[in-house]
Short mmCIF file of C-alpha atoms and ligand atoms in Angstrom, two decimals:
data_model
loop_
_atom_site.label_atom_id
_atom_site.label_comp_id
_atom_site.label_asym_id
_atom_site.label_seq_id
_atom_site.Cartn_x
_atom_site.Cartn_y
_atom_site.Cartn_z
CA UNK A 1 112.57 101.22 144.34
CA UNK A 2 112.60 103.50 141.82
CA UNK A 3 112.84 107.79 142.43
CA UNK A 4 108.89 108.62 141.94
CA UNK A 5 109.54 112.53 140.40
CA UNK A 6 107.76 115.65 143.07
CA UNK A 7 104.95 116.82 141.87
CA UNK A 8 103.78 113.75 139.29
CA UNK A 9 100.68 112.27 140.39
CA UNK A 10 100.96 108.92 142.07
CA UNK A 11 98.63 107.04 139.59
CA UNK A 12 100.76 108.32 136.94
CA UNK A 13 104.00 107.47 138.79
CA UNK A 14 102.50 104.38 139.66
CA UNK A 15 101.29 103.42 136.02
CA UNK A 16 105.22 104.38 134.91
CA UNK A 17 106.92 102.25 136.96
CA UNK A 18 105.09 99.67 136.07
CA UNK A 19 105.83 100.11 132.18
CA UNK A 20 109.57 100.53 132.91
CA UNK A 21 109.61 97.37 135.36
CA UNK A 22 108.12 95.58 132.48
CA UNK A 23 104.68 94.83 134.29
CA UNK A 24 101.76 94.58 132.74
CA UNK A 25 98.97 97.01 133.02
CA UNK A 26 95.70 95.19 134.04
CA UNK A 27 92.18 96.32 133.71
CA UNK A 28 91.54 97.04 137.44
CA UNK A 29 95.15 99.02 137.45
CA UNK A 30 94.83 103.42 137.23
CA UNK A 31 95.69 104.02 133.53
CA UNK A 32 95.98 107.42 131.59
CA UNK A 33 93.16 108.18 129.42
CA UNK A 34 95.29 108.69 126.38
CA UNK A 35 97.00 104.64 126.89
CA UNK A 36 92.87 103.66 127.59
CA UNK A 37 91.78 104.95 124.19
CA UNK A 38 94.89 103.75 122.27
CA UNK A 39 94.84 100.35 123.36
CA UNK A 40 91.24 100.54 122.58
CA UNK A 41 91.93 101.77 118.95
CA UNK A 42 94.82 99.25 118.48
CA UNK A 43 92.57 96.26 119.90
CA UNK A 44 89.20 96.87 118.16
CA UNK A 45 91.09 97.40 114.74
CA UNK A 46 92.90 94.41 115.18
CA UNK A 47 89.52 92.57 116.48
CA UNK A 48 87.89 94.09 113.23
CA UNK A 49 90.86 92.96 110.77
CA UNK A 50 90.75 89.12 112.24
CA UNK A 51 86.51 89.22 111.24
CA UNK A 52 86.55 91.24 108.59
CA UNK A 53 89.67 88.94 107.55
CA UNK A 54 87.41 85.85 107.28
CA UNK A 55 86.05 87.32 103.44
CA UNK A 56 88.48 86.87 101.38
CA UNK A 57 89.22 82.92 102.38
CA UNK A 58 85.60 82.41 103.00
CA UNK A 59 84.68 83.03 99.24
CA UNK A 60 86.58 79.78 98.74
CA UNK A 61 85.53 77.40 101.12
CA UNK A 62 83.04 76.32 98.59
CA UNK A 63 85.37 76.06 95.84
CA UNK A 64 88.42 74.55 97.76
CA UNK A 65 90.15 72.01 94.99
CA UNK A 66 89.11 68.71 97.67
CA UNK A 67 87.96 67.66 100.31
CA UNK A 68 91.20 68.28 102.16
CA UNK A 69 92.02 71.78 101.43
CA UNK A 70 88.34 72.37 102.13
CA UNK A 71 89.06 71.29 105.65
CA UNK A 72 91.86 73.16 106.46
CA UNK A 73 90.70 76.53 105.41
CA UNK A 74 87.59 75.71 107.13
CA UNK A 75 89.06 75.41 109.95
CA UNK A 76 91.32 78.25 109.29
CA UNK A 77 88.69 80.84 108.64
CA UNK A 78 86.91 79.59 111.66
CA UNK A 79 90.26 79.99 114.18
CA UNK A 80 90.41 84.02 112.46
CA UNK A 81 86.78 84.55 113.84
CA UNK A 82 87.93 83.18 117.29
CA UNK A 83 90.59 85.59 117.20
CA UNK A 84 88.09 87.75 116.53
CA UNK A 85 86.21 86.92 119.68
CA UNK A 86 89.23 86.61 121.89
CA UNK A 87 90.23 90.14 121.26
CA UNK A 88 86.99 91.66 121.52
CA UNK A 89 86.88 90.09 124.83
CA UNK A 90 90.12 91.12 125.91
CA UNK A 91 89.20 95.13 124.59
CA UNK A 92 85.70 94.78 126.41
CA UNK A 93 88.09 94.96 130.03
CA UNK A 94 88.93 98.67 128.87
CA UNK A 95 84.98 99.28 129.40
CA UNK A 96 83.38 99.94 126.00
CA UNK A 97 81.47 97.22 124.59
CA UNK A 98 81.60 94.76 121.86
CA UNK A 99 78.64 96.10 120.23
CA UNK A 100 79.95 100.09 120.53
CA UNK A 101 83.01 98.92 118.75
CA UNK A 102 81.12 97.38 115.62
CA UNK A 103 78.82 100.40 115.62
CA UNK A 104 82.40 102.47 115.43
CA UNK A 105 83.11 99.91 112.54
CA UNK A 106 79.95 100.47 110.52
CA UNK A 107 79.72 104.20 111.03
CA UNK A 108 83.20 104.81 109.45
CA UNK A 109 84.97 105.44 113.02
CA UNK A 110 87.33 102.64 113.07
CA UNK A 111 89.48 101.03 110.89
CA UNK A 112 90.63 97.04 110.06
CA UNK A 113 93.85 96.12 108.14
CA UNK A 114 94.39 97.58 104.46
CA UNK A 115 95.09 94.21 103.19
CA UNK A 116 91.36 92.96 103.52
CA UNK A 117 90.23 95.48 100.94
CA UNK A 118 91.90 93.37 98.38
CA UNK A 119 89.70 90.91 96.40
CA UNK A 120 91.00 86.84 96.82
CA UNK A 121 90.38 86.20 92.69
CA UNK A 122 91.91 82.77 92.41
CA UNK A 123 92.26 79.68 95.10
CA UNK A 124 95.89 81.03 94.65
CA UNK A 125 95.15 84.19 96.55
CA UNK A 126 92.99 82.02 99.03
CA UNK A 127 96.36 80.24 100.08
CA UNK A 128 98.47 83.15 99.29
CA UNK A 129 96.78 84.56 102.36
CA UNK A 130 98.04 82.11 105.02
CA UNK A 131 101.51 82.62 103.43
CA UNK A 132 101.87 86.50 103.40
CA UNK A 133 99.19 87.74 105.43
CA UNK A 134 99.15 85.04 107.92
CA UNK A 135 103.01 85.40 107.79
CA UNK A 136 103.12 89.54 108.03
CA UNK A 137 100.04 89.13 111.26
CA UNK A 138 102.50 86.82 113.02
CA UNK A 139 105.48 88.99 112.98
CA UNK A 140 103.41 91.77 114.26
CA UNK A 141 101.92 89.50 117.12
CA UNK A 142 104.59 87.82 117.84
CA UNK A 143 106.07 91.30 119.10
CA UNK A 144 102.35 92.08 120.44
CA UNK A 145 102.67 88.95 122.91
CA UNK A 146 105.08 91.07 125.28
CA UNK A 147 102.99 93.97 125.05
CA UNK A 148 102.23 96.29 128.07
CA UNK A 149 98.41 95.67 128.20
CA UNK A 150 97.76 92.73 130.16
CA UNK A 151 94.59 90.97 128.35
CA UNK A 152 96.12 92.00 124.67
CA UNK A 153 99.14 90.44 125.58
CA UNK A 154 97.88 87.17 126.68
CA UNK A 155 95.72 86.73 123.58
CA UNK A 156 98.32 87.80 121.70
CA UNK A 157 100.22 84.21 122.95
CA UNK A 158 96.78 82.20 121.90
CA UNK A 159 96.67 83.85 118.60
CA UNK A 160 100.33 83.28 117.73
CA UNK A 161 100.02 79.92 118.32
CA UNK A 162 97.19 79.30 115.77
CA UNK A 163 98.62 82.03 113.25
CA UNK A 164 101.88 80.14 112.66
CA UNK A 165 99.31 76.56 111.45
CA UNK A 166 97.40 79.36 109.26
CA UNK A 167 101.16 80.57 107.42
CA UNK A 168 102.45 77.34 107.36
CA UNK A 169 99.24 75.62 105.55
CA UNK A 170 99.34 78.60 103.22
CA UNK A 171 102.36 78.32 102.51
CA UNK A 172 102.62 74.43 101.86
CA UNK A 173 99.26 75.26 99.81
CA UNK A 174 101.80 77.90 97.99
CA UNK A 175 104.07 75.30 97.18
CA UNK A 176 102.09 72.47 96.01
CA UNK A 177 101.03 75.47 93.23
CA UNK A 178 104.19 76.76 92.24
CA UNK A 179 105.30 72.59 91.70
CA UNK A 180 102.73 71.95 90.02
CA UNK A 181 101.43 72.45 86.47
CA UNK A 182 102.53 75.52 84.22
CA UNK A 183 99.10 76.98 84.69
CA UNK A 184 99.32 76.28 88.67
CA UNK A 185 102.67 77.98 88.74
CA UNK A 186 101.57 80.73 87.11
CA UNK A 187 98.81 81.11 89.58
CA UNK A 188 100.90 81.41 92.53
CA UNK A 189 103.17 84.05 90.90
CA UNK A 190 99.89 86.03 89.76
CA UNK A 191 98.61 85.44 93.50
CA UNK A 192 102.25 86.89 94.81
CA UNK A 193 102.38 89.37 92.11
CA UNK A 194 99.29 91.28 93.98
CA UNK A 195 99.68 90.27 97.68
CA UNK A 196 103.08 91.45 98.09
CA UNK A 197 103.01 94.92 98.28
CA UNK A 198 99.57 95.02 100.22
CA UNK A 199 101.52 92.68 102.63
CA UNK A 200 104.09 95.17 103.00
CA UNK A 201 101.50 97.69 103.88
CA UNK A 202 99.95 95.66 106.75
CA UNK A 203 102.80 97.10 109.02
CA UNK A 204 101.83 100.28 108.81
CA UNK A 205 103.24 103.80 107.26
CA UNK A 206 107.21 104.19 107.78
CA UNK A 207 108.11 105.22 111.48
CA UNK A 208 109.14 108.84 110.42
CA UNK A 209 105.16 108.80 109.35
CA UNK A 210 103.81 106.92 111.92
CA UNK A 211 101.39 109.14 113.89
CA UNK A 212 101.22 107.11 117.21
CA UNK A 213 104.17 105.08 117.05
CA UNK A 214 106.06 107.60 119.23
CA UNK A 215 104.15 107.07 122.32
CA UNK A 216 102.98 103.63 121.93
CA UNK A 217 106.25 102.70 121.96
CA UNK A 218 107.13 104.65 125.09
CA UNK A 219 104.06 102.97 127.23
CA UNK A 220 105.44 99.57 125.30
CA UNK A 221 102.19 99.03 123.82
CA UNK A 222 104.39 98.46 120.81
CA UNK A 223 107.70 96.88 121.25
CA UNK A 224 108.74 97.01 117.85
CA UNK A 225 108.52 99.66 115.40
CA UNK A 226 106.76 99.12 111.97
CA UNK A 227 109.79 99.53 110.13
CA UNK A 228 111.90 96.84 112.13
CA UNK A 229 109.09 94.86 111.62
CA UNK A 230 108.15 94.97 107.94
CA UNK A 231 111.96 94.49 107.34
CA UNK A 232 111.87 91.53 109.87
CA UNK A 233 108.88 89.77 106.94
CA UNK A 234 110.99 90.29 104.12
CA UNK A 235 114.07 89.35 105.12
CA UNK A 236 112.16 85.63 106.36
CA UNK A 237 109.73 85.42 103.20
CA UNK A 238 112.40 86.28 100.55
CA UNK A 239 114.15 82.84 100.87
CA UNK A 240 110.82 80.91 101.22
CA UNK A 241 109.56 82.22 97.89
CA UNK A 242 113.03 81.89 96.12
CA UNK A 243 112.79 78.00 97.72
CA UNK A 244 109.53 77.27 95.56
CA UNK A 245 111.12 79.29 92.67
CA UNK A 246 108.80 82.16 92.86
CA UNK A 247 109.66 85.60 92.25
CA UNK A 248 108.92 88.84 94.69
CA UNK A 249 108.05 91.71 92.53
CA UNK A 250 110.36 93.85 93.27
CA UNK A 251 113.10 94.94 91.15
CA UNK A 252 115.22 96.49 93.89
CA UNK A 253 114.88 93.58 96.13
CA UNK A 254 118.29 93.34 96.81
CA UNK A 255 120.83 91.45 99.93
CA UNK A 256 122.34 94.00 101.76
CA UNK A 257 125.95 91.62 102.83
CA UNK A 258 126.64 95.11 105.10
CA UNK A 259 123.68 95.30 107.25
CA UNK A 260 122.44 91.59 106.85
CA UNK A 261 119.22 92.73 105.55
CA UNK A 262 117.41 92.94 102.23
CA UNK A 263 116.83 95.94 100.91
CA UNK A 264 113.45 96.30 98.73
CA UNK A 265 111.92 99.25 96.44
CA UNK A 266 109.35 101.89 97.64
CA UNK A 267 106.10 101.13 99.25
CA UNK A 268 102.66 102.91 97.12
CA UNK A 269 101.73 105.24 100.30
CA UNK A 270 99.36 106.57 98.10
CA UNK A 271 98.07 103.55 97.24
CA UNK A 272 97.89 102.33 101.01
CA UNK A 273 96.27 105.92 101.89
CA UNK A 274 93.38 105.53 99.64
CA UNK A 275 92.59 101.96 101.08
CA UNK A 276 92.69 102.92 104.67
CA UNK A 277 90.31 105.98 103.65
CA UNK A 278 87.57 103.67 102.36
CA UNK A 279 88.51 103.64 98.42
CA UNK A 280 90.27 100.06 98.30
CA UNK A 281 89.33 97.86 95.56
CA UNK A 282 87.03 96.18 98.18
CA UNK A 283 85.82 98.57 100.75
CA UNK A 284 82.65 98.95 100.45
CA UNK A 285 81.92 95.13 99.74
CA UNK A 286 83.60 94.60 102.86
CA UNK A 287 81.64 96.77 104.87
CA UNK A 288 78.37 96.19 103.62
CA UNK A 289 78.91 92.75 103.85
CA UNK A 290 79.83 92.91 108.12
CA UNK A 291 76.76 94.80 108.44
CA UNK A 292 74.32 92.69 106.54
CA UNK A 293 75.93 89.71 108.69
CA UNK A 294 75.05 91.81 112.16
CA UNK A 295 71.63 92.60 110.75
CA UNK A 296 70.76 89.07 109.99
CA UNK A 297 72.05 87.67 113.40
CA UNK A 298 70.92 90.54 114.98
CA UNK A 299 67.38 88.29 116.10
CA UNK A 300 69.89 85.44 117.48
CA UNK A 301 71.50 88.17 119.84
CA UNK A 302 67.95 89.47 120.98
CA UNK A 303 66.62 85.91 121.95
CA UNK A 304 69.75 85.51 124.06
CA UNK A 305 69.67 88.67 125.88
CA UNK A 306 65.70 87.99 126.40
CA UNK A 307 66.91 84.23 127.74
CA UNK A 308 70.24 85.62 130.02
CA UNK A 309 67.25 87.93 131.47
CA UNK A 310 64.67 85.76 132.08
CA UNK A 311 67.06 83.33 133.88
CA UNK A 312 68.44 86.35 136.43
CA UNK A 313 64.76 87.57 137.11
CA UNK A 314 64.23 83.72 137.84
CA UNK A 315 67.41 83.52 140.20
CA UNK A 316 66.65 86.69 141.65
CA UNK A 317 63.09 85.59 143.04
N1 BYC B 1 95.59 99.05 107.88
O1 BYC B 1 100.55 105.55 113.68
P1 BYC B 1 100.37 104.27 112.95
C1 BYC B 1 95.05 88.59 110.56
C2 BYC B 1 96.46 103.40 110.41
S1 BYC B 1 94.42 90.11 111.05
C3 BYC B 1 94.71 100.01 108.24
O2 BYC B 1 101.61 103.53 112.58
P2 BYC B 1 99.69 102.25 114.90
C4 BYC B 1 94.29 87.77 109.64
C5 BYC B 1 96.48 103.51 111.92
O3 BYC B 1 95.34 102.88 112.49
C6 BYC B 1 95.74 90.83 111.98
N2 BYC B 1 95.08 101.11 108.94
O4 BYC B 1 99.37 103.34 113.79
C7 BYC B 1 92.91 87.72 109.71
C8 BYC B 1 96.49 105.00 112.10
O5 BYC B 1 95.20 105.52 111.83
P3 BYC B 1 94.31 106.28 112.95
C9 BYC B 1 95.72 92.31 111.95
C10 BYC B 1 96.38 101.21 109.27
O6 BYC B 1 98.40 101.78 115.46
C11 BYC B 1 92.21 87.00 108.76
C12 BYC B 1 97.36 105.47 110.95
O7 BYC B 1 97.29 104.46 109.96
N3 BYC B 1 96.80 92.78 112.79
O8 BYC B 1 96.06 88.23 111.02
O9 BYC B 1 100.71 102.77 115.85
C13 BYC B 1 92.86 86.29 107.77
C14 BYC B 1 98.79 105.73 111.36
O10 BYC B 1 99.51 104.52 111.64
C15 BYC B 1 97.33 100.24 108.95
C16 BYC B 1 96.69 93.88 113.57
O11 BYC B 1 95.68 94.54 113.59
C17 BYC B 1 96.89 99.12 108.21
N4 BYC B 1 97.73 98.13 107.83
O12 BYC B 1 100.38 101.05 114.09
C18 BYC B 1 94.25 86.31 107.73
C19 BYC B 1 97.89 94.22 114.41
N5 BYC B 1 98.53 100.62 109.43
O13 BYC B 1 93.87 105.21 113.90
C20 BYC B 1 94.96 87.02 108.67
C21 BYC B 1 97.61 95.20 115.52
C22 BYC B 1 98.34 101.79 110.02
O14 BYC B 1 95.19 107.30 113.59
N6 BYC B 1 97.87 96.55 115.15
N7 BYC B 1 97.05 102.16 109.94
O15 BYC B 1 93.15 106.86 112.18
C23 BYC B 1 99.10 97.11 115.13
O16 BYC B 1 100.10 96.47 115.39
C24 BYC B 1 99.20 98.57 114.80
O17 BYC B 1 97.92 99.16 114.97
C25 BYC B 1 99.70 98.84 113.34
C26 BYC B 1 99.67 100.36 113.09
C27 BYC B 1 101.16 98.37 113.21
C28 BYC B 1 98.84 98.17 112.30
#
């Protein structure tokens, strides 16, 4: 038993203890309004990022080299939408619906990850994805999986599972480039050339910068900071592109023999500002897109709310 402080309201005490026994906070459980809405946030963007995701690859699928690749990231873009589903699910328990969350989406109020407003312009960039993206999502949810919210966590172990398939194809993909042809080769350093920084980016501004990181870390919504984490990408990506004799382009990309780490040159905050505020190469493509999509399923949605209600009014009498 822990000392519960006089005066702190037992909900509150309640909901700490929990945190600091490592528990995990469940949908039925008290929680403060302030951990409701940012585990919202966090869980819709991230639900947003894994749809909105699906562009990029998707422009490919009908331009995959054969029938093979075509399969793969088929199957790939497919497994991001189910992640997509999955955490939408999982964010629905915190009592604001699927369809309030896209309408945050299209109107502007929520964001998805930077890295999506990027345009895929080669089938290098298609596999590229898997390798950095793919490869910078799984270090994040890897760390996610022990996070404090119950249903985010446990998604977070489905995802991770089907994330490290998605890095390794791209990355295989990656390979088969940079051995290949001089033309091929040069693909898959043009493809890295772009998608390395933005990668870098996907972990969010530095801590010193990072608005909620403070707190989230304190209710361990986040266990690890975006710092530790971007670091933790490099240093394991570094070595795989040197392996296929690719270059990271970076000229102060540099081993660090003192703290075991690599150290690498300044991020473009201004560059990663202007994306998350709408003016990414991409953007608006992006978003248009997701809300043509909703409009033109929108019918399919109707005819199964009229069905679900037809069937209670029949169960009912
Ligand atoms: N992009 O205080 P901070 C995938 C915003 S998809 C856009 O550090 P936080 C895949 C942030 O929202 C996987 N915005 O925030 C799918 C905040 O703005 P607001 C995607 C960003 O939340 C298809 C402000 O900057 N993964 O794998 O503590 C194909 C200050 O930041 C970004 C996830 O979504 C960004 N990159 O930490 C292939 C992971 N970074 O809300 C692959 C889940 C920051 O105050 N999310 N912002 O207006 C997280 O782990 C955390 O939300 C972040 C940011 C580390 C991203």
């Amino acid at each position: 038993m822990t000392d519960k402080p006089r005066g702190i309201d037992p909900r509150m005490a309640g909901f700490n203890e929990k945190v600091a026994n490592d528990q995990r906070i469940e949908p039925k459980d008290w929680m403060p309004d302030a951990f409701r809405k940012t585990v919202l946030r966090q869980m819709s963007q991230h639900a947003h990022s894994e749809v909105i995701g699906m562009q990029p690859e998707g422009t490919w699928i009908t331009r995959a080299p054969s029938l093979h690749r075509k399969v793969v990231l088929l199957a790939k873009v497919q497994d991001e939408g189910g992640h997509g589903l999955y955490l939408y699910s999982a964010a629905e328990t915190l009592g604001t619906s699927r369809e309030e969350m896209e309408n945050a989406l299209h109107e502007g109020r929520a964001k998805y990850a930077s890295i999506f407003n990027y345009p895929a312009l080669s089938w290098a960039d298609a596999v590229a994805i898997g390798w950095l993206v793919d490869g910078a999502a799984i270090v994040n949810q890897v760390s996610l999986q022990r996070t404090s919210y119950g249903p985010y966590s446990r998604a977070m172990i489905r995802i991770c599972k089907e994330e490290s398939f998605h890095q390794r194809q791209g990355y295989e993909a990656t390979m088969v480039l940079a051995r290949g042809s001089k033309e091929q080769r040069a693909m898959a350093q043009d493809a890295l050339n772009r998608w390395w920084w933005p990668s870098l980016m996907m972990f969010g501004p530095h801590d010193s910068e990072s608005a909620h990181s403070g707190q989230s870390m304190e209710w361990k919504l986040k266990r690890e900071s975006n710092d530790v984490l971007r670091q933790r990408f490099i240093d394991q990506t570094v070595p795989q592109a040197e392996f296929i004799g690719l270059t990271i382009p970076d000229p102060d990309l540099k081993w660090n023999e003192e703290c075991g780490h690599y150290d690498f040159g300044e991020i473009d905050w201004d560059e990663f500002k202007q994306v998350i505020s709408g003016n990414g190469p991409c953007n608006k493509q992006r978003l248009a897109h997701h809300i043509r999509a909703a409009e033109d399923g929108r019918w399919v949605r109707d005819a199964m709310h009229a069905h679900a209600q037809k069937q209670n009014k029949r169960e009912v009498a």
